[in-house]
């Protein structure tokens, strides 16, 4: 794709954000485009957000578990950017009107204490770089109608990012085996899904290593203080106004996302 087409696609996605109206899959309009083009579209959007006063505060790995890859019909992970405006406080009402077709998923969030840059990052490097971990809930969203996304579509759409809720119980990395940490996801008091850290590329740390080594050659460093979401421990579940979603993670505590009732959004 030449630069004009990249900017055109980014503008189409920007309008979907502004109007809250989903669009047809971009791959239909740009059938010859590839993964590199999709990341160029993503970067164009990020530049637009930063120019508008937002700031990159971390990254996310998407489609890191077999369950999510099956659910979305893709066969490899991707990554997106987390900006400051995407972070929501735990237990504080989140308006679903801020999203188009939101879903939520539980993740073990890494908070970095030192910079991490590939290529060549190992698990040992990643362990040294992590300050602590937190239970988190990621709100995924898609500007693509009915979530009919190809890998190209989700990458271009900032890896289907929407929002993040971080828990408030920091845990040292050495205090928990992330692979074996079980998770129960509750929606309005009922069990909605279960999973474990090992569902995320065998270990969430593998996801962090993959991310550092993928973005490093592009000139991107994972910065101290940044949050990295490594991928979902369960399938994603749709959310509606008035929902309360809680994820409990063994050895990590819990995190709660509360969505405003429809009456408060009107």
XYZ file of N, CA, C and O in Angstrom, residues 45-217:
692
model
N -2.767 5.771 13.001
C -3.768 6.132 14.006
C -3.114 6.563 15.313
O -3.550 7.534 15.939
N -2.091 5.822 15.734
C -1.414 6.167 16.981
C -0.810 7.567 16.887
O -0.904 8.362 17.833
N -0.207 7.886 15.762
C 0.348 9.241 15.571
C -0.751 10.294 15.696
O -0.553 11.350 16.312
N -1.916 9.991 15.141
C -3.049 10.920 15.225
C -3.475 11.132 16.672
O -3.721 12.267 17.108
N -3.539 10.064 17.458
C -3.944 10.164 18.866
C -2.929 10.962 19.665
O -3.300 11.806 20.486
N -1.652 10.667 19.434
C -0.608 11.371 20.169
C -0.585 12.850 19.798
O -0.453 13.723 20.663
N -0.756 13.142 18.529
C -0.818 14.545 18.094
C -1.994 15.269 18.745
O -1.951 16.486 18.954
N -3.052 14.499 19.074
C -4.227 15.073 19.715
C -4.104 15.185 21.227
O -5.067 15.589 21.894
N -2.959 14.804 21.792
C -2.740 14.969 23.223
C -2.728 13.695 24.040
O -2.471 13.736 25.251
N -3.003 12.552 23.421
C -2.945 11.289 24.148
C -1.478 10.841 24.231
O -0.594 11.470 23.657
N -1.207 9.765 24.937
C 0.162 9.276 25.079
C 0.164 7.757 25.129
O -0.747 7.141 25.691
N 1.174 7.155 24.541
C 1.324 5.698 24.603
C 1.783 5.324 26.006
O 2.786 5.823 26.504
N 1.023 4.433 26.648
C 1.338 4.012 28.013
C 1.600 2.513 28.111
O 1.730 1.979 29.205
N 1.645 1.854 26.964
C 1.937 0.429 26.973
C 1.534 -0.228 25.672
O 1.220 0.447 24.683
N 1.566 -1.552 25.681
C 1.207 -2.344 24.504
C 0.376 -3.544 24.936
O 0.367 -3.926 26.108
N -0.288 -4.136 23.983
C -1.046 -5.342 24.228
C -0.707 -6.365 23.164
O -0.415 -6.018 22.012
N -0.714 -7.624 23.581
C -0.621 -8.724 22.637
C -2.019 -9.306 22.504
O -2.681 -9.601 23.510
N -2.475 -9.431 21.287
C -3.793 -9.991 21.037
C -3.693 -11.364 20.413
O -2.662 -11.734 19.833
N -4.752 -12.139 20.564
C -4.852 -13.438 19.906
C -3.702 -14.362 20.318
O -3.147 -15.094 19.505
N -3.338 -14.306 21.599
C -2.200 -15.079 22.087
C -2.581 -16.482 22.535
O -1.702 -17.322 22.717
N -3.862 -16.749 22.717
C -4.274 -18.080 23.164
C -4.974 -18.815 22.026
O -5.541 -18.209 21.116
N -4.926 -20.137 22.098
C -5.609 -20.942 21.081
C -7.106 -20.649 21.073
O -7.743 -20.611 20.013
N -7.674 -20.408 22.282
C -9.107 -20.118 22.364
C -9.461 -18.840 21.610
O -10.458 -18.793 20.879
N -8.643 -17.796 21.780
C -8.926 -16.539 21.100
C -8.671 -16.651 19.605
O -9.398 -16.077 18.789
N -7.653 -17.409 19.207
C -7.396 -17.580 17.783
C -8.542 -18.323 17.117
O -8.968 -17.958 16.010
N -9.064 -19.347 17.781
C -10.227 -20.056 17.237
C -11.431 -19.136 17.171
O -12.177 -19.136 16.179
N -11.653 -18.348 18.237
C -12.819 -17.472 18.290
C -12.790 -16.432 17.175
O -13.809 -16.098 16.585
N -11.581 -15.929 16.855
C -11.444 -14.866 15.870
C -11.079 -15.372 14.473
O -11.016 -14.601 13.526
N -10.791 -16.674 14.358
C -10.484 -17.232 13.052
C -9.133 -16.827 12.499
O -8.974 -16.670 11.283
N -8.131 -16.661 13.374
C -6.783 -16.305 12.937
C -5.795 -17.327 13.502
O -6.160 -18.171 14.320
N -4.533 -17.247 13.058
C -3.589 -18.280 13.436
C -2.277 -17.752 14.008
O -1.285 -18.483 14.085
N -2.235 -16.476 14.428
C -1.011 -15.930 15.015
C -1.354 -14.733 15.897
O -2.416 -14.126 15.738
N -0.477 -14.387 16.835
C -0.731 -13.214 17.681
C -0.555 -11.923 16.892
O -0.029 -11.905 15.771
N -0.991 -10.835 17.507
C -0.709 -9.511 16.977
C -0.472 -8.584 18.168
O -0.526 -9.008 19.312
N -0.181 -7.330 17.885
C 0.006 -6.391 18.991
C -0.620 -5.052 18.643
O -0.860 -4.718 17.482
N -0.922 -4.294 19.710
C -1.459 -2.954 19.549
C -0.907 -2.050 20.633
O -0.129 -2.478 21.496
N -1.307 -0.796 20.587
C -0.838 0.207 21.534
C -1.916 0.504 22.582
O -3.111 0.530 22.263
N -1.475 0.760 23.802
C -2.366 1.226 24.862
C -2.056 2.689 25.125
O -0.901 3.046 25.384
N -3.063 3.526 25.045
C -2.868 4.950 25.326
C -3.506 5.312 26.663
O -4.345 4.575 27.192
N -3.117 6.447 27.190
C -3.602 6.863 28.502
C -5.109 6.912 28.607
O -5.685 6.573 29.648
N -5.770 7.316 27.533
C -7.230 7.454 27.567
C -7.954 6.120 27.636
O -9.162 6.082 27.897
N -7.237 5.027 27.410
C -7.866 3.706 27.438
C -7.985 3.132 28.838
O -8.684 2.142 29.043
N -7.299 3.724 29.816
C -7.277 3.158 31.162
C -8.464 3.672 31.976
O -8.714 4.876 32.042
N -9.180 2.727 32.593
C -10.344 3.037 33.427
C -10.086 2.530 34.847
O -9.432 1.504 35.047
N -10.638 3.247 35.818
C -10.440 2.870 37.209
C -11.351 1.714 37.603
O -12.519 1.651 37.209
N -10.798 0.830 38.422
C -11.571 -0.285 38.946
C -12.734 0.235 39.787
O -12.608 1.230 40.513
N -13.892 -0.414 39.663
C -15.119 -0.104 40.412
C -15.766 1.226 40.000
O -16.798 1.591 40.576
N -15.209 1.936 39.057
C -15.812 3.180 38.581
C -16.582 2.906 37.291
O -16.097 2.183 36.406
N -17.765 3.477 37.165
C -18.658 3.158 36.042
C -18.021 3.518 34.698
O -17.542 4.641 34.501
N -18.033 2.563 33.798
C -17.500 2.738 32.446
C -18.681 2.800 31.483
O -19.496 1.871 31.443
N -18.822 3.855 30.696
C -19.935 3.927 29.742
C -19.705 3.016 28.545
O -18.690 3.128 27.854
N -20.618 2.097 28.293
C -20.475 1.242 27.111
C -20.666 2.041 25.832
O -20.252 1.604 24.755
N -21.282 3.223 25.941
C -21.464 4.069 24.755
C -20.133 4.563 24.202
O -20.073 5.065 23.070
N -19.057 4.402 24.978
C -17.730 4.778 24.486
C -17.179 3.753 23.499
O -16.151 3.998 22.872
N -17.878 2.618 23.366
C -17.406 1.532 22.512
C -18.454 1.205 21.459
O -19.589 1.670 21.518
N -18.067 0.379 20.497
C -18.994 -0.028 19.450
C -19.630 -1.371 19.759
O -20.844 -1.519 19.752
N -18.810 -2.369 20.009
C -19.292 -3.734 20.273
C -18.309 -4.409 21.240
O -17.566 -5.305 20.877
N -18.344 -3.944 22.508
C -17.308 -4.351 23.465
C -17.430 -5.786 23.955
O -18.518 -6.325 24.129
N -16.270 -6.361 24.182
C -16.133 -7.642 24.855
C -15.056 -7.462 25.927
O -14.304 -6.495 25.896
N -14.981 -8.411 26.853
C -14.009 -8.265 27.938
C -13.295 -9.584 28.156
O -13.861 -10.663 27.922
N -12.045 -9.497 28.601
C -11.245 -10.692 28.808
C -10.229 -10.455 29.923
O -9.736 -9.337 30.097
N -9.911 -11.493 30.691
C -8.974 -11.352 31.814
C -7.526 -11.572 31.364
O -7.237 -12.489 30.588
N -6.627 -10.757 31.913
C -5.218 -10.867 31.556
C -4.342 -10.552 32.765
O -4.745 -9.812 33.660
N -3.143 -11.121 32.767
C -2.139 -10.791 33.775
C -1.301 -9.653 33.217
O -0.549 -9.839 32.250
N -1.423 -8.464 33.786
C -0.737 -7.290 33.264
C 0.671 -7.200 33.847
O 0.869 -7.310 35.052
N 1.648 -7.000 32.959
C 3.022 -6.725 33.383
C 3.216 -5.218 33.486
O 2.829 -4.482 32.569
N 3.834 -4.766 34.553
C 4.265 -3.372 34.668
C 5.789 -3.391 34.683
O 6.401 -4.037 35.544
N 6.397 -2.714 33.722
C 7.839 -2.805 33.548
C 8.577 -1.853 34.483
O 8.164 -0.713 34.686
N 9.690 -2.334 35.018
C 10.540 -1.503 35.855
C 11.747 -0.989 35.112
O 12.389 -0.018 35.533
N 12.084 -1.651 33.998
C 13.193 -1.208 33.160
C 12.839 -1.455 31.704
O 11.901 -2.202 31.391
N 13.591 -0.834 30.814
C 13.304 -0.925 29.386
C 13.578 -2.335 28.866
O 14.444 -3.058 29.360
N 12.819 -2.703 27.850
C 12.964 -4.010 27.221
C 12.897 -3.801 25.714
O 11.905 -3.290 25.195
N 13.989 -4.172 25.022
C 14.015 -3.944 23.581
C 14.665 -5.112 22.858
O 15.763 -5.538 23.206
N 13.979 -5.626 21.862
C 14.529 -6.679 21.027
C 15.246 -6.098 19.831
O 15.332 -4.870 19.686
N 15.812 -6.960 18.996
C 15.703 -8.427 19.048
C 16.640 -9.037 20.074
O 17.460 -8.347 20.673
N 16.470 -10.335 20.262
C 17.363 -11.068 21.147
C 16.939 -11.126 22.586
O 17.679 -11.651 23.430
N 15.735 -10.606 22.914
C 15.255 -10.660 24.301
C 14.945 -12.105 24.683
O 14.316 -12.851 23.924
N 15.403 -12.517 25.866
C 15.132 -13.851 26.386
C 14.130 -13.771 27.534
O 13.805 -12.676 28.030
N 13.671 -14.926 27.991
C 12.787 -14.950 29.154
C 13.496 -14.341 30.360
O 12.887 -13.599 31.144
N 14.788 -14.612 30.503
C 15.537 -14.039 31.634
C 15.537 -12.514 31.566
O 15.378 -11.829 32.585
N 15.721 -11.966 30.363
C 15.676 -10.512 30.197
C 14.303 -9.973 30.604
O 14.196 -8.935 31.267
N 13.264 -10.676 30.179
C 11.908 -10.228 30.480
C 11.646 -10.245 31.981
O 11.052 -9.314 32.535
N 12.098 -11.315 32.658
C 11.905 -11.405 34.107
C 12.582 -10.231 34.805
O 12.019 -9.612 35.718
N 13.795 -9.903 34.395
C 14.518 -8.790 35.023
C 13.814 -7.458 34.787
O 13.895 -6.551 35.627
N 13.127 -7.320 33.665
C 12.511 -6.040 33.310
C 11.183 -5.791 34.009
O 10.738 -4.647 34.111
N 10.534 -6.851 34.498
C 9.206 -6.706 35.098
C 9.328 -6.219 36.537
O 10.046 -6.809 37.352
N 8.601 -5.148 36.861
C 8.568 -4.641 38.239
C 7.572 -5.436 39.066
O 7.895 -5.932 40.146
N 6.349 -5.574 38.562
C 5.321 -6.359 39.241
C 4.225 -6.699 38.244
O 4.210 -6.192 37.119
N 3.312 -7.569 38.654
C 2.169 -7.940 37.823
C 0.882 -7.577 38.543
O 0.846 -7.483 39.774
N -0.159 -7.369 37.760
C -1.478 -7.018 38.287
C -2.544 -7.832 37.565
O -2.412 -8.110 36.366
N -3.629 -8.194 38.271
C -4.782 -8.731 37.542
C -5.404 -7.602 36.732
O -5.419 -6.441 37.171
N -5.889 -7.924 35.559
C -6.478 -6.873 34.728
C -7.615 -7.435 33.889
O -7.731 -8.654 33.677
N -8.431 -6.523 33.421
C -9.481 -6.826 32.452
C -9.275 -5.923 31.244
O -9.168 -4.705 31.398
N -9.185 -6.536 30.089
C -9.089 -5.735 28.872
C -10.447 -5.692 28.189
O -11.097 -6.730 28.007
N -10.874 -4.500 27.842
C -12.083 -4.326 27.025
C -11.620 -4.301 25.578
O -10.918 -3.381 25.152
N -11.963 -5.341 24.849
C -11.641 -5.360 23.428
C -12.848 -4.856 22.655
O -13.992 -4.995 23.075
N -12.571 -4.235 21.543
C -13.630 -3.625 20.741
C -13.190 -3.703 19.291
O -11.993 -3.801 18.992
N -14.135 -3.649 18.388
C -13.785 -3.691 16.971
C -14.583 -2.649 16.225
O -15.793 -2.496 16.431
N -13.889 -1.940 15.384
C -14.546 -1.004 14.484
C -15.062 -1.721 13.244
O -15.697 -1.112 12.386
N -14.810 -3.033 13.156
C -15.239 -3.838 12.014
C -16.585 -4.481 12.332
O -16.753 -5.116 13.376
N -17.513 -4.337 11.448
C -18.894 -4.778 11.677
C -18.961 -6.255 12.050
O -18.368 -7.113 11.401
N -19.709 -6.531 13.139
C -19.996 -7.897 13.600
C -18.735 -8.701 13.911
O -18.767 -9.931 13.897
N -17.647 -8.018 14.200
C -16.389 -8.695 14.530
C -15.933 -9.636 13.418
O -15.238 -10.622 13.666
N -16.273 -9.336 12.191
C -15.855 -10.202 11.083
C -14.466 -9.769 10.627
O -14.281 -9.180 9.566
N -13.482 -10.088 11.456
C -12.146 -9.564 11.239
C -11.205 -10.616 10.656
O -11.257 -11.793 11.004
N -10.376 -10.166 9.746
C -9.208 -10.929 9.326
C -8.038 -10.466 10.196
O -8.159 -9.503 10.957
N -6.892 -11.117 10.073
C -5.716 -10.668 10.808
C -5.365 -9.237 10.392
O -5.019 -8.396 11.230
N -5.485 -8.934 9.103
C -5.218 -7.581 8.614
C -6.126 -6.568 9.301
O -5.684 -5.503 9.747
N -7.406 -6.901 9.411
C -8.369 -5.964 10.000
C -8.069 -5.676 11.454
O -8.075 -4.520 11.888
N -7.813 -6.718 12.237
C -7.604 -6.480 13.664
C -6.302 -5.733 13.924
O -6.237 -4.867 14.795
N -5.245 -6.035 13.148
C -3.998 -5.296 13.331
C -4.198 -3.831 12.986
O -3.801 -2.933 13.743
N -4.802 -3.555 11.831
C -5.029 -2.169 11.425
C -5.851 -1.423 12.461
O -5.632 -0.229 12.718
N -6.774 -2.136 13.110
C -7.662 -1.558 14.114
C -7.031 -1.608 15.505
O -7.708 -1.832 16.504
N -5.703 -1.398 15.562
C -4.961 -1.367 16.829
C -5.211 -2.614 17.666
O -5.413 -2.549 18.879
N -5.189 -3.777 16.977
C -5.381 -5.065 17.653
C -6.696 -5.114 18.430
O -6.783 -5.731 19.489
N -7.711 -4.448 17.875
C -9.053 -4.455 18.477
C -9.043 -3.975 19.922
O -9.755 -4.495 20.780
N -8.242 -2.954 20.187
C -8.157 -2.401 21.541
C -9.381 -1.552 21.869
O -9.986 -0.945 20.983
N -9.717 -1.503 23.152
C -10.818 -0.670 23.602
C -10.511 0.030 24.913
O -10.537 1.246 25.018
N -10.209 -0.750 25.948
C -9.936 -0.165 27.256
C -9.260 -1.167 28.169
O -9.149 -2.357 27.856
N -8.812 -0.690 29.317
C -8.096 -1.509 30.291
C -8.547 -1.121 31.693
O -8.672 0.065 32.008
N -8.764 -2.119 32.533
C -9.000 -1.907 33.963
C -7.938 -2.710 34.712
O -7.855 -3.938 34.551
N -7.127 -2.025 35.499
C -6.093 -2.686 36.280
C -6.573 -2.918 37.705
O -7.234 -2.064 38.299
N -6.223 -4.079 38.256
C -6.501 -4.334 39.654
C -5.536 -3.564 40.536
O -4.617 -2.896 40.057
N -5.724 -3.659 41.830
C -4.931 -2.852 42.761
C -4.093 -3.699 43.712
O -3.729 -3.254 44.795
N -3.772 -4.932 43.294
C -2.985 -5.810 44.158
C -1.710 -6.232 43.426
O -1.666 -7.300 42.816
N -0.669 -5.389 43.467
C 0.575 -5.734 42.778
C 1.241 -6.954 43.413
O 1.258 -7.107 44.642
N 1.794 -7.808 42.573
C 2.441 -9.033 43.027
C 3.810 -9.146 42.370
O 3.946 -8.908 41.164
N 4.816 -9.507 43.155
C 6.143 -9.729 42.593
C 6.115 -10.947 41.686
O 5.424 -11.943 41.958
N 6.857 -10.871 40.608
C 6.835 -11.935 39.601
C 7.247 -13.279 40.205
O 6.704 -14.323 39.841
N 8.190 -13.259 41.153
C 8.660 -14.504 41.742
C 7.703 -15.145 42.727
O 7.954 -16.262 43.200
N 6.601 -14.463 43.018
C 5.670 -14.977 44.028
C 4.574 -15.861 43.445
O 3.773 -16.427 44.198
N 4.518 -15.979 42.129
C 3.440 -16.738 41.508
C 3.953 -17.388 40.232
O 4.778 -16.807 39.524
N 3.506 -18.618 39.989
C 3.813 -19.287 38.726
C 2.742 -18.878 37.726
O 1.591 -19.339 37.808
N 3.091 -17.994 36.806
C 2.099 -17.444 35.888
C 1.462 -18.515 35.014
O 0.307 -18.381 34.611
N 2.189 -19.568 34.731
C 1.635 -20.622 33.883
C 0.471 -21.328 34.559
O -0.507 -21.711 33.910
N 0.592 -21.513 35.868
C -0.392 -22.311 36.606
C -1.471 -21.460 37.263
O -2.398 -22.016 37.868
N -1.349 -20.152 37.166
C -2.338 -19.275 37.793
C -3.695 -19.443 37.116
O -3.864 -19.113 35.940
N -4.652 -19.966 37.870
C -5.992 -20.166 37.324
C -6.816 -18.892 37.397
O -6.581 -18.028 38.249
N -7.776 -18.784 36.514
C -8.637 -17.600 36.456
C -10.088 -18.021 36.320
O -10.413 -18.931 35.551
N -10.956 -17.341 37.071
C -12.404 -17.491 36.906
C -12.958 -16.114 36.570
O -12.697 -15.140 37.285
N -13.696 -16.037 35.491
C -14.306 -14.795 35.036
C -15.795 -14.838 35.337
O -16.496 -15.757 34.906
N -16.249 -13.848 36.116
C -17.656 -13.774 36.508
C -18.324 -12.590 35.803
O -17.742 -11.501 35.716
N -19.530 -12.815 35.347
C -20.343 -11.736 34.774
C -21.658 -11.686 35.540
O -22.431 -12.644 35.531
N -21.853 -10.589 36.254
C -23.059 -10.413 37.066
C -23.251 -11.571 38.048
O -24.372 -12.054 38.261
N -22.159 -12.026 38.629
C -22.201 -13.053 39.666
C -22.148 -14.482 39.171
O -21.948 -15.397 39.982
N -22.304 -14.705 37.889
C -22.289 -16.058 37.333
C -20.961 -16.329 36.631
O -20.375 -15.430 36.016
N -20.500 -17.557 36.739
C -19.256 -17.917 36.062
C -19.465 -17.843 34.554
O -20.363 -18.484 33.996
N -18.620 -17.058 33.895
C -18.730 -16.886 32.446
C -17.643 -17.638 31.687
O -17.850 -18.049 30.543
N -16.475 -17.808 32.310
C -15.370 -18.505 31.641
C -14.302 -18.831 32.670
O -14.216 -18.201 33.733
N -13.490 -19.820 32.358
C -12.347 -20.174 33.200
C -11.128 -20.371 32.313
O -11.237 -20.637 31.117
N -9.959 -20.234 32.916
C -8.734 -20.411 32.150
C -7.530 -20.376 33.064
O -7.650 -20.400 34.289
N -6.356 -20.294 32.470
C -5.117 -20.247 33.241
C -4.058 -19.520 32.425
O -4.174 -19.369 31.202
N -3.017 -19.077 33.124
C -1.963 -18.327 32.454
C -1.282 -19.103 31.353
O -0.828 -18.526 30.357
N -1.204 -20.425 31.500
C -0.555 -21.245 30.490
C -1.249 -21.221 29.138
O -0.654 -21.627 28.133
N -2.498 -20.730 29.097
C -3.203 -20.613 27.817
C -2.592 -19.538 26.927
O -2.842 -19.507 25.721
N -1.792 -18.661 27.522
C -1.213 -17.529 26.779
C 0.185 -17.917 26.281
O 1.181 -17.759 26.989
N 0.254 -18.478 25.093
C 1.525 -18.895 24.476
C 2.373 -19.784 25.385
O 3.598 -19.725 25.360
N 1.697 -20.582 26.226
C 2.409 -21.452 27.160
C 2.757 -20.780 28.463
O 2.827 -21.423 29.499
N 2.990 -19.477 28.422
C 3.237 -18.646 29.602
C 3.110 -17.198 29.182
O 3.592 -16.822 28.105
N 2.496 -16.348 30.007
C 2.440 -14.923 29.661
C 3.820 -14.313 29.423
O 3.958 -13.368 28.643
N 4.862 -14.856 30.075
C 6.212 -14.344 29.835
C 6.648 -14.573 28.396
O 7.353 -13.743 27.812
N 6.236 -15.682 27.799
C 6.552 -15.915 26.390
C 5.945 -14.834 25.513
O 6.536 -14.406 24.514
N 4.766 -14.377 25.899
C 4.099 -13.320 25.143
C 4.859 -12.004 25.246
O 5.018 -11.273 24.262
N 5.350 -11.706 26.453
C 6.148 -10.492 26.637
C 7.422 -10.553 25.803
O 7.821 -9.561 25.172
N 8.081 -11.691 25.778
C 9.288 -11.870 24.960
C 8.949 -11.707 23.482
O 9.673 -11.025 22.737
N 7.874 -12.333 23.040
C 7.452 -12.210 21.630
C 7.235 -10.750 21.265
O 7.675 -10.285 20.203
N 6.577 -10.012 22.141
C 6.299 -8.612 21.854
C 7.588 -7.809 21.730
O 7.776 -7.065 20.756
N 8.484 -7.952 22.702
C 9.731 -7.183 22.670
C 10.534 -7.482 21.412
O 11.094 -6.568 20.781
N 10.570 -8.738 21.021
C 11.348 -9.116 19.848
C 10.656 -8.777 18.540
O 11.312 -8.668 17.499
N 9.356 -8.569 18.586
C 8.610 -8.195 17.380
C 8.683 -6.701 17.124
O 8.873 -6.258 15.980
N 8.556 -5.901 18.184
C 8.544 -4.442 17.986
C 9.941 -3.837 18.006
O 10.154 -2.746 17.473
N 10.913 -4.547 18.593
C 12.267 -4.011 18.660
C 12.854 -3.660 17.308
O 13.397 -2.556 17.126
N 12.785 -4.559 16.312
C 13.322 -4.228 14.995
C 12.620 -3.046 14.321
O 13.145 -2.481 13.356
